[in-house]
Short mmCIF file of C-alpha atoms and ligand atoms in Angstrom, two decimals:
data_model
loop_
_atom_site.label_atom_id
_atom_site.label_comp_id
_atom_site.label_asym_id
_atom_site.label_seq_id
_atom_site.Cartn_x
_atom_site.Cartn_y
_atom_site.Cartn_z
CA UNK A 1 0.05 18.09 -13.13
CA UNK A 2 -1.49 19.90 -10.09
CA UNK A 3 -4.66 21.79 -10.17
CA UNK A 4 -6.49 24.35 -8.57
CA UNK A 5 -8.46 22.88 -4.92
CA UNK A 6 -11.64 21.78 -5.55
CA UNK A 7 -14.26 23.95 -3.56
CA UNK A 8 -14.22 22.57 -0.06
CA UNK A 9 -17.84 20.74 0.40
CA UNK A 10 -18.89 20.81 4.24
CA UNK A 11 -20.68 17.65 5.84
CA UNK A 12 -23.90 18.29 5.15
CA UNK A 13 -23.55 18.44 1.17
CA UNK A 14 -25.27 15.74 -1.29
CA UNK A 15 -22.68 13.72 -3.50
CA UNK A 16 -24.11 12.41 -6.81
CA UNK A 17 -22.87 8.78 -7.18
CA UNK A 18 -23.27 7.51 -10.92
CA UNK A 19 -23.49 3.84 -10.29
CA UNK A 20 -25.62 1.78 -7.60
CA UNK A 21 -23.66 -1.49 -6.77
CA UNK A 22 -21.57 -2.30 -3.43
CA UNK A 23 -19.08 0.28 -3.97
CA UNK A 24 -21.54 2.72 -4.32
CA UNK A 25 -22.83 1.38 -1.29
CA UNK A 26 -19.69 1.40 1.04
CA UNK A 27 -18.95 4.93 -0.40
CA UNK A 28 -22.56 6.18 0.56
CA UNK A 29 -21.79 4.50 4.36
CA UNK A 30 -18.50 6.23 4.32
CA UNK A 31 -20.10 9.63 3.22
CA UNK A 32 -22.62 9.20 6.00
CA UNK A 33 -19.96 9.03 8.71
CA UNK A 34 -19.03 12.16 7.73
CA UNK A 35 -22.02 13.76 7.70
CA UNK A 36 -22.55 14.08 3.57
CA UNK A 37 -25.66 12.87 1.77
CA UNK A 38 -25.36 11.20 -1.64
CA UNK A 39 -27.94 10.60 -4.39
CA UNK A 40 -27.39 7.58 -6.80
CA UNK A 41 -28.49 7.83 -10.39
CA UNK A 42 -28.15 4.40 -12.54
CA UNK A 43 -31.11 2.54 -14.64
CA UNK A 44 -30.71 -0.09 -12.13
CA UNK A 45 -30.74 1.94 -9.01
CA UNK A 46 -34.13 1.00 -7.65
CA UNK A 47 -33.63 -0.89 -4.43
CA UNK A 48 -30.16 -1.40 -5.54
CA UNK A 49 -27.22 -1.83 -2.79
CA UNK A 50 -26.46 1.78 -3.27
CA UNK A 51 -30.09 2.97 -3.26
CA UNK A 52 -30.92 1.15 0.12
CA UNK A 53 -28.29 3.80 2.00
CA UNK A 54 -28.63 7.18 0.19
CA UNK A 55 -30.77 9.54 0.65
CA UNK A 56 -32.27 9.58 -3.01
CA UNK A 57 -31.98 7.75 -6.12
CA UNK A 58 -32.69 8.48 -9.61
CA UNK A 59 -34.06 5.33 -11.61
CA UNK A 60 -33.28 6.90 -15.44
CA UNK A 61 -31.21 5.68 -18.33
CA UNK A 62 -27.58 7.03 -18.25
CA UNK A 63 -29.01 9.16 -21.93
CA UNK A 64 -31.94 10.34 -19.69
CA UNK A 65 -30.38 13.92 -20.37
CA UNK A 66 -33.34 15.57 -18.28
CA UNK A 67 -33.19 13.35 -15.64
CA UNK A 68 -29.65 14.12 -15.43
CA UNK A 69 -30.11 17.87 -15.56
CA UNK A 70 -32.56 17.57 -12.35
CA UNK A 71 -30.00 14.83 -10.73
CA UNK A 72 -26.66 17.16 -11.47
CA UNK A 73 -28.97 20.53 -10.10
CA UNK A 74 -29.51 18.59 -7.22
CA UNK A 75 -26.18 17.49 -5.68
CA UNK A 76 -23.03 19.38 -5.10
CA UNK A 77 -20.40 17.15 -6.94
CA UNK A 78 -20.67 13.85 -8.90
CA UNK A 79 -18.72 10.69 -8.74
CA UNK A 80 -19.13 7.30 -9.71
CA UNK A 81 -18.62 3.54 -8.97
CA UNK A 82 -18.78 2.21 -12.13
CA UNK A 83 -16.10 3.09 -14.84
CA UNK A 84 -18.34 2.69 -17.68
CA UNK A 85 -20.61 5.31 -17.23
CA UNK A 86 -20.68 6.91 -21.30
CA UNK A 87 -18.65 10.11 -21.06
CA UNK A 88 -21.46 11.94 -23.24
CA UNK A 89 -23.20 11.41 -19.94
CA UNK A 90 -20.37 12.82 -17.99
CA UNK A 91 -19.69 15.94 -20.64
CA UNK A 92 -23.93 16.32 -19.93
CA UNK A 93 -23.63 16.45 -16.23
CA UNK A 94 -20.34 18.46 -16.44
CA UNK A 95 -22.42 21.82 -17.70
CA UNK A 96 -23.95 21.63 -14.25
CA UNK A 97 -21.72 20.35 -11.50
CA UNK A 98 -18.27 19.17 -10.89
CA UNK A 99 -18.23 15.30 -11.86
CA UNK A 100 -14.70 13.55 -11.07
CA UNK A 101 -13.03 11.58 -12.03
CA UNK A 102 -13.49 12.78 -15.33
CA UNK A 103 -14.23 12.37 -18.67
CA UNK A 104 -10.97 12.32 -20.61
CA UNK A 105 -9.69 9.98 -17.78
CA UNK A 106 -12.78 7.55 -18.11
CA UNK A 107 -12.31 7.19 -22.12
CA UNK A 108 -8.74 5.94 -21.19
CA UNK A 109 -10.25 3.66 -18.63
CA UNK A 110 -13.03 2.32 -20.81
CA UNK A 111 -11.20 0.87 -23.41
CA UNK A 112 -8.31 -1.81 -22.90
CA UNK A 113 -5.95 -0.69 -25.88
CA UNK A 114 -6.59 3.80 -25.01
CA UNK A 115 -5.72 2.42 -21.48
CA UNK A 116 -2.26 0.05 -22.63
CA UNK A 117 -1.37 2.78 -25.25
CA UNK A 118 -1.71 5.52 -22.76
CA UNK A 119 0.68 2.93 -19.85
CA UNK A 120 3.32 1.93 -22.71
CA UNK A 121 3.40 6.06 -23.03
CA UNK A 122 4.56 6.88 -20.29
CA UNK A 123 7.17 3.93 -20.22
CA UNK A 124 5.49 1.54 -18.01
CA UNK A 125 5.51 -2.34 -19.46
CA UNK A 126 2.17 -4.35 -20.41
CA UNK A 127 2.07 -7.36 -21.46
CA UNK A 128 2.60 -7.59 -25.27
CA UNK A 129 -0.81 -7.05 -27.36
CA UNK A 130 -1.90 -6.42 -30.98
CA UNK A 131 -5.49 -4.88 -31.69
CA UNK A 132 -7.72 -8.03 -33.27
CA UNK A 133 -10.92 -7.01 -35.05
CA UNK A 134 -11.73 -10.04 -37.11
CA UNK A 135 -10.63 -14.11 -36.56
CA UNK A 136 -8.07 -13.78 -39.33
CA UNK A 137 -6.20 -10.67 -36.97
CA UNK A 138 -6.51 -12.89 -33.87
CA UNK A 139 -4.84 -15.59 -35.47
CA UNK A 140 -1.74 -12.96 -37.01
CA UNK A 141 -2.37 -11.32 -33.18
CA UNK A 142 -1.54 -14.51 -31.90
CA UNK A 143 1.46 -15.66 -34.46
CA UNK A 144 3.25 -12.82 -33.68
CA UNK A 145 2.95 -12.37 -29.59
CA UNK A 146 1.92 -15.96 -28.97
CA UNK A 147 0.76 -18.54 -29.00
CA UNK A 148 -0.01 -18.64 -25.59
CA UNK A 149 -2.47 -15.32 -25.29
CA UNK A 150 -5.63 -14.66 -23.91
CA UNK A 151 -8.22 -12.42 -26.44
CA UNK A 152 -10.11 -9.77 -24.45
CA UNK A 153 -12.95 -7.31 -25.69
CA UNK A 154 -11.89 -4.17 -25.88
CA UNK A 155 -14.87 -2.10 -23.48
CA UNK A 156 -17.27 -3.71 -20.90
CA UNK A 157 -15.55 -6.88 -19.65
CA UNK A 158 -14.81 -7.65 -15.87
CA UNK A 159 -14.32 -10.74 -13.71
CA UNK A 160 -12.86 -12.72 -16.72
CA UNK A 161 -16.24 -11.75 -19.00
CA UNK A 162 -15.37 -10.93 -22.53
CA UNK A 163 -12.22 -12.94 -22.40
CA UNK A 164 -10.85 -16.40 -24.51
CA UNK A 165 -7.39 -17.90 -24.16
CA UNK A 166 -5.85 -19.35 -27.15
CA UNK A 167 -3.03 -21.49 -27.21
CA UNK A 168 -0.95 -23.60 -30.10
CA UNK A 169 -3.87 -25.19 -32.25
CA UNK A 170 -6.67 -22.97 -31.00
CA UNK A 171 -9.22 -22.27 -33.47
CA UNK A 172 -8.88 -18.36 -33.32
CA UNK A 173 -12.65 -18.00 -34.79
CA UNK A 174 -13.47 -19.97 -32.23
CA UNK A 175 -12.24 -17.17 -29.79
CA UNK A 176 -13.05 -14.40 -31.52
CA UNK A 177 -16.83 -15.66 -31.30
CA UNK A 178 -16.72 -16.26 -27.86
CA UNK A 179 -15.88 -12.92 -26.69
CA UNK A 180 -18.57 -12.00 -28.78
CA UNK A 181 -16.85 -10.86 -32.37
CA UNK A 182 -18.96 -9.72 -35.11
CA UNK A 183 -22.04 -8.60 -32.73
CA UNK A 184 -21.94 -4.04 -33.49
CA UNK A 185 -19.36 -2.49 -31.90
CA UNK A 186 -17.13 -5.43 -30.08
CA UNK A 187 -13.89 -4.76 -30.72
CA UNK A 188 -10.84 -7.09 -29.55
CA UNK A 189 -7.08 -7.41 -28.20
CA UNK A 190 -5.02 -9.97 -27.78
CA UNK A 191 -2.46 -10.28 -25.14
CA UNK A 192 0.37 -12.29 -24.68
CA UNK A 193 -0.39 -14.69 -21.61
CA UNK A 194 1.45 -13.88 -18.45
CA UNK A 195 3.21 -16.58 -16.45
CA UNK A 196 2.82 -14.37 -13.05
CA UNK A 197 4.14 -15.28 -10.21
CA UNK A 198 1.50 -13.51 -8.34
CA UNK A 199 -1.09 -10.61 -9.06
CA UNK A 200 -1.04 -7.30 -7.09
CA UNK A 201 -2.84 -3.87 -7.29
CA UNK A 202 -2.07 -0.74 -5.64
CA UNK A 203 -4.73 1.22 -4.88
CA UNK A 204 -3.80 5.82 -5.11
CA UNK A 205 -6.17 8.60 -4.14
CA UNK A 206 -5.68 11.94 -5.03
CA UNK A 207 -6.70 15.50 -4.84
CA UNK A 208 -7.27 18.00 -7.29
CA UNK A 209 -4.57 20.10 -5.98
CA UNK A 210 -2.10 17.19 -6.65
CA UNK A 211 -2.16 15.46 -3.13
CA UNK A 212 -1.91 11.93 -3.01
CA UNK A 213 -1.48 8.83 -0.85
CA UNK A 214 -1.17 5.08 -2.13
CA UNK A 215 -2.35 1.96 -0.14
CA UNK A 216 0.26 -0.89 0.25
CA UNK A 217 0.74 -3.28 -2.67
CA UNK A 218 -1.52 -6.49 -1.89
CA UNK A 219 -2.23 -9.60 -3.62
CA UNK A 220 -5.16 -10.86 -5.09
CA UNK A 221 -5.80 -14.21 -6.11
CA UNK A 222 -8.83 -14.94 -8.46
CA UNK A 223 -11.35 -18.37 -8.71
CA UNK A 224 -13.09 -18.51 -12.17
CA UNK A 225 -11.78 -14.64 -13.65
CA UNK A 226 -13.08 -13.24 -9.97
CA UNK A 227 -11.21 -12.16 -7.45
CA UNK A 228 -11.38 -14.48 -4.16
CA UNK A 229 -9.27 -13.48 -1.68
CA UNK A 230 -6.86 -9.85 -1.14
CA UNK A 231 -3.46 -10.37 1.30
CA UNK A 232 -2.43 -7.29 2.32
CA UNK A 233 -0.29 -6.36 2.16
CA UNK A 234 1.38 -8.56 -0.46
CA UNK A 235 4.47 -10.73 0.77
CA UNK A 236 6.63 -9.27 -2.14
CA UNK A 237 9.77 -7.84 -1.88
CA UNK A 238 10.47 -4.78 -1.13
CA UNK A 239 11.64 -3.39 -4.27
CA UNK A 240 8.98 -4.75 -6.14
CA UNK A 241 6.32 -3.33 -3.88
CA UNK A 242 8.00 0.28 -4.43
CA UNK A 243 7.78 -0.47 -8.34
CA UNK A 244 3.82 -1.08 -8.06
CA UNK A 245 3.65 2.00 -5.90
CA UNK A 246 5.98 4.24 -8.13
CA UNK A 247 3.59 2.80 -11.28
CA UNK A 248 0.26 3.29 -9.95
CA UNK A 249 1.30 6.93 -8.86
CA UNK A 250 2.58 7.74 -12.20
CA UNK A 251 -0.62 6.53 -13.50
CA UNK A 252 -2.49 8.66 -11.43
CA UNK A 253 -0.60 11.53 -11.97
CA UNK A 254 -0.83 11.48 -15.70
CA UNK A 255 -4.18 10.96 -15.84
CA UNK A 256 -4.67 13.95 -13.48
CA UNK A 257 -6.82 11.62 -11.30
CA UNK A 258 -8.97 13.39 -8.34
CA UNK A 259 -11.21 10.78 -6.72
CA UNK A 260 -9.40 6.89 -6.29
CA UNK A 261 -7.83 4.99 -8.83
CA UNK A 262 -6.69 1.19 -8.41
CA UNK A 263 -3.92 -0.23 -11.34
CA UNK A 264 -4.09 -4.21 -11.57
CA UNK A 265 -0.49 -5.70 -11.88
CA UNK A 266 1.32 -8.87 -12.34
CA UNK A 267 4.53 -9.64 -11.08
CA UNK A 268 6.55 -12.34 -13.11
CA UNK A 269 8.63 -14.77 -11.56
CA UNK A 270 12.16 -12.36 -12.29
CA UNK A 271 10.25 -9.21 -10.63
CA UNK A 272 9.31 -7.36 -13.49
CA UNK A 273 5.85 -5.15 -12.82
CA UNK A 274 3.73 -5.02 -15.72
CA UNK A 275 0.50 -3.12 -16.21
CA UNK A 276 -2.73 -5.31 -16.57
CA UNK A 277 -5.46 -2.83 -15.99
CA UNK A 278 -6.87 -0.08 -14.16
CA UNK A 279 -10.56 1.22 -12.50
CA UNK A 280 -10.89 5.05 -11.73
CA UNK A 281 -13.35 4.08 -8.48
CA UNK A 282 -12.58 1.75 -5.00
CA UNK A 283 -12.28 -1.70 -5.95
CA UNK A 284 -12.76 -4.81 -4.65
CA UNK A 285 -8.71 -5.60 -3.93
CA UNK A 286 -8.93 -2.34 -1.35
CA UNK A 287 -11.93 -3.40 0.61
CA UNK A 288 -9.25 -4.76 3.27
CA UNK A 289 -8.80 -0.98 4.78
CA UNK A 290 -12.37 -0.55 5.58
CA UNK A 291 -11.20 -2.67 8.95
CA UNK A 292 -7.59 -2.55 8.63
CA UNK A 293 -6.62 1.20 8.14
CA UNK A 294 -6.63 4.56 9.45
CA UNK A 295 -8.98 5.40 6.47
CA UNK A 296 -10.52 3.36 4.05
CA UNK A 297 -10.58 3.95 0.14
CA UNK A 298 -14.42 4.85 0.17
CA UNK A 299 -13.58 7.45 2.52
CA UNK A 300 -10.70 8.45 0.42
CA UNK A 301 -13.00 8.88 -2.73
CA UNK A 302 -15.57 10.72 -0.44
CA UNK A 303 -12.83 13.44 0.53
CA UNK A 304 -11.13 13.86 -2.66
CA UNK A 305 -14.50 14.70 -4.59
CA UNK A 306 -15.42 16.93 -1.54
CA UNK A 307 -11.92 19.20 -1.33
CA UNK A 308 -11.18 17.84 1.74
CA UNK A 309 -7.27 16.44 3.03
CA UNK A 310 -7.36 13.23 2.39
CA UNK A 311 -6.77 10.80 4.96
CA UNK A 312 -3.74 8.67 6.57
CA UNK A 313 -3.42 5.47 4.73
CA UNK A 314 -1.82 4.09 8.08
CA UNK A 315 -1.97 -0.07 8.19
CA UNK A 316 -3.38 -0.77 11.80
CA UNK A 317 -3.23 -4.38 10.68
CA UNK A 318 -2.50 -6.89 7.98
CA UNK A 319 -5.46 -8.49 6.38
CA UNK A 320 -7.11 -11.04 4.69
CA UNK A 321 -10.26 -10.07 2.70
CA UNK A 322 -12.36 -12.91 1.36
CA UNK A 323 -15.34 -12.19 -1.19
CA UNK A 324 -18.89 -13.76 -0.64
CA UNK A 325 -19.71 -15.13 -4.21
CA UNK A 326 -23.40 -16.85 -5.05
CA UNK A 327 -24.08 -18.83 -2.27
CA UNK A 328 -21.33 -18.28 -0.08
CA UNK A 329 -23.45 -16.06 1.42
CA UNK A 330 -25.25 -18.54 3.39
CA UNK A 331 -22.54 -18.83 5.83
CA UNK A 332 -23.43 -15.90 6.91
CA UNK A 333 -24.58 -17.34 10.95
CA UNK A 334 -21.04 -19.22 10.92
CA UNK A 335 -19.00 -16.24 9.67
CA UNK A 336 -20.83 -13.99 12.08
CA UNK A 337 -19.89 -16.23 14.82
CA UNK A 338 -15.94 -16.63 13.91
CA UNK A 339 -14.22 -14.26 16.07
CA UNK A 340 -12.56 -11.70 14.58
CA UNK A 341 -14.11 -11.39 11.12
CA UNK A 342 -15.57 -8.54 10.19
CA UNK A 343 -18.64 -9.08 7.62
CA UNK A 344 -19.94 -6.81 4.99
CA UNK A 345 -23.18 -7.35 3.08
CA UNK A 346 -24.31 -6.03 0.20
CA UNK A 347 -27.90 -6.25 0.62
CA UNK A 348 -28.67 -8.27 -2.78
CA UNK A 349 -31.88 -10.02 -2.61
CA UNK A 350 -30.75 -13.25 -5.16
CA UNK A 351 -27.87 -15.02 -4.88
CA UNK A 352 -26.81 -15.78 -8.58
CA UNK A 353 -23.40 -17.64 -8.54
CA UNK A 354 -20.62 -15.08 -10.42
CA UNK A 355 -22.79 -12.81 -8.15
CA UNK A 356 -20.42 -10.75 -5.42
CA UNK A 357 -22.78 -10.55 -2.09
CA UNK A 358 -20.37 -9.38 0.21
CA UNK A 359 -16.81 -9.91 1.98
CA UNK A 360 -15.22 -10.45 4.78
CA UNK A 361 -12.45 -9.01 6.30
CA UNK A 362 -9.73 -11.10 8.69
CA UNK A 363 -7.70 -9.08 10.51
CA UNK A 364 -3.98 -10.33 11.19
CA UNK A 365 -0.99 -9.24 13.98
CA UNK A 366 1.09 -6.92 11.41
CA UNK A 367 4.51 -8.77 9.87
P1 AMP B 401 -8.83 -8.83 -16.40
O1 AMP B 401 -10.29 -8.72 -16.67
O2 AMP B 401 -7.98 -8.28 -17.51
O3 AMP B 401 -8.44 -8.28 -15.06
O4 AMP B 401 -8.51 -10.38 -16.32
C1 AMP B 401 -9.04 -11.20 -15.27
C2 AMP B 401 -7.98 -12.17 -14.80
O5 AMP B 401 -7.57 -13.03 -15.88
C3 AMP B 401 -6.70 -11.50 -14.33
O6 AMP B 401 -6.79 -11.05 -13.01
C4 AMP B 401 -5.70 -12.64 -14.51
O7 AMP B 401 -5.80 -13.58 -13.46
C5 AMP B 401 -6.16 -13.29 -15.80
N1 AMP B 401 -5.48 -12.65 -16.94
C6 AMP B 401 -5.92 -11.59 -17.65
N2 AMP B 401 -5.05 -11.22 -18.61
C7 AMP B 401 -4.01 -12.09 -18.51
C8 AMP B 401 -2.76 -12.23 -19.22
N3 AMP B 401 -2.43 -11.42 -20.24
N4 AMP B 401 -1.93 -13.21 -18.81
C9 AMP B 401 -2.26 -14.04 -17.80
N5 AMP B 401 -3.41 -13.96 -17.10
C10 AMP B 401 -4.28 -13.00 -17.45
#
């Protein structure tokens, strides 16, 4: 589907960013390098990593629908960095501004089984998976797909939260209480466990008037449900790389994405590509091209939101991208001093472990 442009915003405009965390942050850097101002609205936003680089911030609860009145009136298109946002919020700010991506794509993206139905529709494989909403579905769930599965919530999980793997002799009321079943409105799915032989994601921006460019594949390898360390690109072969491309574009496209979109993917050991997940926003596996190509993805969101080209997606190098999780942080002095590395902090005050602080970025001769 192609659309009409959006109305080209000059440097100089405020973009509303719904969301204060890192990628906030980078995006609000990358919008200041072009000359555009952005204003952060999130409950959390007060001296949040977003906050401490924009030029205003709303502190106000995402149902705050006068706060969000004055904070849509106030900037020339909204965006977020956090997929979650509730899409009444979105439909509120919508009768004032332009807010992409938005909200029919976000209810797909907030929900694991709107966001597998909506893959397996267009063709593209998923892992198997069977909604669970009590211990006595987990445990058909996991007789029929299983036994080796992992039981997700359906909405707000990330970095392995919200997540139990069952295998032969689990106790599936076990699992269904640790992802927090029974509590008001937790909902679950199980999915049949995936012997990958590695993880990619491919990371697509697009236009409103259909335009799009993809990042190379890369791989990402997680510690603990959270991801460690991005190799871009990833050493896959080639047709599997053009699979992850050609699935992540399709995704895009049906969803009629304008901003950046990245689709999470394993690859099992025979090549197959299936779909694990997907974030409308930059994510953490495309924080590589901030050093390592022409343009990186927070620029990418910045000039898809604004009706501007978007830019070359040109690899200057290969990569390595490492996060800085809890107390990793602390090497700051010794990371500075490594030649080479490029370091980006995310201004956090406390270093609680789980906690991402910042990355690093190793650039490599390209292969
Ligand atoms: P997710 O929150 O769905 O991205 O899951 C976090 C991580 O858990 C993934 O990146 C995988 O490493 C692992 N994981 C999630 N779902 C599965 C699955 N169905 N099979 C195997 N590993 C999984």
């Amino acid at each position: 589907m192609t659309g009409p442009s959006l109305p080209r915003l000059a440097p100089g405009s405020t973009i509303g960013m719904l969301g204060a965390g890192q990628l906030g942050r980078m995006t609000a850097l990358a919008a200041a390098r072009l000359g555009y101002k952005t204003h952060v609205f999130a409950p959390d936003a007060a001296g949040s990593p977003a906050a401490q680089v924009s030029a205003s911030a709303t502190v106000a609860d995402w149902n705050d629908l006068g706060a969000l009145e004055r904070f849509a009136r106030s900037v020339d298109v909204v965006t977020l960095e956090w997929e979650n946002v509730p899409v009444a919020t979105v439909e509120h700010l919508r009768r004032f501004t332009g807010v992409h991506p938005g909200p029919n794509l976000l209810s797909v993206a907030q929900d694991r089984i709107a966001e597998k139905s909506f893959v397996n529709g267009l063709g593209i494989a998923t892992a198997p998976w069977r909604p669970a909403n009590d211990a006595g579905e987990v445990a058909r769930a996991a007789a029929e797909i299983g036994p080796r599965c992992v039981l997700k919530s359906t909405r707000l999980g990330y970095d392995g939260k919200g997540q139990a793997r069952l295998d032969e002799g689990s106790d599936p009321a076990a699992a269904w209480s640790a992802i927090g079943g029974g509590k008001p409105g937790v909902a679950g799915i199980v999915e049949g466990f995936v012997t990958f032989a590695c993880e990619v994601s491919v990371i697509v921006a697009r236009g409103a008037d259909g335009a799009m460019v993809a990042y190379p594949a890369v791989e990402n390898r997680h510690k603990d449900g959270i991801l460690d360390v991005t190799i871009a690109p990833a050493q896959v072969s080639a047709a599997t790389a053009a699979e992850a491309d050609r699935i992540a574009r399709r995704i895009a496209e049906a969803l009629d994405l304008v901003g950046v979109l990245a689709v999470e993917m394993f690859v099992t050991p025979d090549g197959a590509v299936l779909v694990n997940e997907m974030a409308p926003r930059p994510h953490n596996s495309g924080h590589w091209t901030m050093d390592a190509c022409a343009t990186c993805q927070f620029e990418q969101l910045v000039r898809a939101v604004c009706g501007l080209p978007l830019g070359s997606v040109e690899r200057l190098a290969d990569a390595e991208m490492t996060n800085l999780i809890g107390d990793d942080v602390d090497r700051w002095p010794d990371l500075l001093a490594e030649p080479g590395v490029r370091l980006h902090l995310y201004g956090k005050a406390e270093a609680r472990p789980g906690r991402k602080m910042g990355h690093v970025n190793r650039l490599l001769p390209r292969r």
